[in-house]
XYZ file of C-alpha atoms in Angstrom:
130
model
C -28.120 -21.155 9.055
C -26.543 -24.331 7.764
C -23.492 -24.254 5.560
C -22.046 -26.866 3.303
C -18.390 -27.441 2.567
C -16.817 -29.086 -0.437
C -14.461 -31.646 1.115
C -12.419 -33.800 -1.301
C -15.058 -33.352 -4.001
C -17.976 -34.226 -1.715
C -20.444 -31.736 -0.205
C -20.998 -32.151 3.521
C -22.583 -30.154 6.308
C -20.188 -27.822 8.089
C -19.298 -28.618 11.684
C -20.332 -26.050 14.323
C -16.737 -24.780 14.437
C -16.606 -24.410 10.644
C -19.984 -22.667 10.675
C -18.717 -20.195 13.292
C -15.600 -19.462 11.224
C -17.665 -18.994 8.052
C -20.001 -16.560 9.805
C -17.120 -14.630 11.403
C -15.407 -14.239 8.022
C -18.653 -13.157 6.398
C -19.007 -10.412 9.014
C -15.513 -9.018 8.337
C -15.436 -5.824 6.307
C -14.350 -6.210 2.716
C -10.788 -5.120 2.068
C -10.516 -1.558 0.859
C -9.342 -1.293 -2.728
C -6.233 0.839 -3.118
C -7.022 4.332 -4.354
C -4.457 4.528 -7.135
C -4.881 6.851 -10.104
C -2.963 7.383 -13.286
C -0.721 10.434 -13.150
C -2.689 12.107 -15.958
C -6.009 11.483 -14.216
C -4.624 13.020 -11.030
C -3.360 16.074 -12.924
C -6.736 16.396 -14.641
C -8.404 16.821 -11.266
C -6.747 20.245 -11.127
C -8.299 23.026 -13.179
C -6.224 24.729 -15.851
C -5.951 27.859 -13.700
C -4.770 25.780 -10.723
C -2.105 24.099 -12.858
C -0.922 27.485 -14.104
C -0.666 28.832 -10.537
C 1.278 25.740 -9.455
C 3.679 26.156 -12.385
C 4.204 29.831 -11.601
C 4.686 29.095 -7.905
C 7.494 26.684 -8.800
C 9.627 29.389 -10.396
C 12.620 30.280 -8.252
C 13.408 33.962 -7.836
C 16.979 34.281 -6.541
C 16.169 37.782 -5.280
C 13.193 36.615 -3.178
C 13.346 35.999 0.557
C 14.136 32.531 1.880
C 10.505 31.712 2.725
C 9.337 32.404 -0.831
C 12.242 30.413 -2.294
C 11.435 27.469 0.015
C 7.813 27.602 -1.105
C 8.923 27.438 -4.746
C 11.256 24.551 -3.939
C 8.428 22.711 -2.161
C 6.273 23.010 -5.279
C 9.134 21.843 -7.530
C 9.801 18.828 -5.307
C 6.126 17.832 -5.512
C 6.154 18.234 -9.284
C 9.334 16.152 -9.602
C 7.825 13.387 -7.459
C 4.710 13.391 -9.618
C 6.777 13.261 -12.818
C 8.689 10.248 -11.464
C 5.576 8.390 -10.287
C 4.077 5.368 -12.001
C 0.735 6.119 -10.349
C -0.668 8.390 -7.637
C -1.894 6.936 -4.347
C -4.287 9.616 -3.105
C -4.198 8.120 0.396
C -0.428 8.524 0.823
C 0.413 11.071 3.487
C 2.909 12.977 1.326
C 0.462 13.218 -1.586
C -2.231 14.572 0.705
C 0.187 17.012 2.369
C 1.335 18.369 -1.013
C -2.193 19.000 -2.302
C -3.285 20.534 0.998
C -0.172 22.737 0.927
C -1.219 23.977 -2.522
C -4.543 25.042 -1.029
C -2.825 26.725 1.927
C -0.555 28.588 -0.505
C -3.611 29.880 -2.359
C -2.841 27.924 -5.527
C -6.223 26.193 -5.722
C -9.446 27.823 -6.917
C -11.404 27.648 -3.654
C -11.323 26.434 -0.062
C -12.077 22.725 0.048
C -10.587 22.002 -3.384
C -7.758 19.922 -1.895
C -10.213 17.462 -0.378
C -12.251 17.353 -3.588
C -9.116 16.542 -5.580
C -8.043 13.871 -3.110
C -11.317 12.358 -1.944
C -13.724 12.423 -4.874
C -14.522 8.894 -5.972
C -11.990 7.499 -8.427
C -13.746 6.784 -11.698
C -12.939 3.719 -13.814
C -11.133 5.847 -16.413
C -8.955 7.411 -13.686
C -7.961 4.193 -11.931
C -4.453 2.790 -12.263
C -4.661 -0.913 -13.082
C -0.936 -1.767 -13.292
């Protein structure tokens, strides 16, 4: 295949080296767009019942055992991070760990919900454009 290059305002045939570079670049995979969502869109991926369970799980009971109190603190930390966020990067390790922890804790409606929340395609109305 022959390629042409615009060189100082004049079209010319590409040299063999330029042709090779053009073809190598064309074969490179396209860069992956960041998977950033608005905070509201991310929250809306959770059902109402899931959000209620997360809120209830965040309540600290001073009379509970240490494990239960740590679980509540873990939920509160995740909520505080979300409240402070400008957007949510669903590929960030800590975001993924938090949502998967919610599933492990039984806060999500069904097995597999964490991956649905994190990996479903981001729709145009969910995307963060900032």
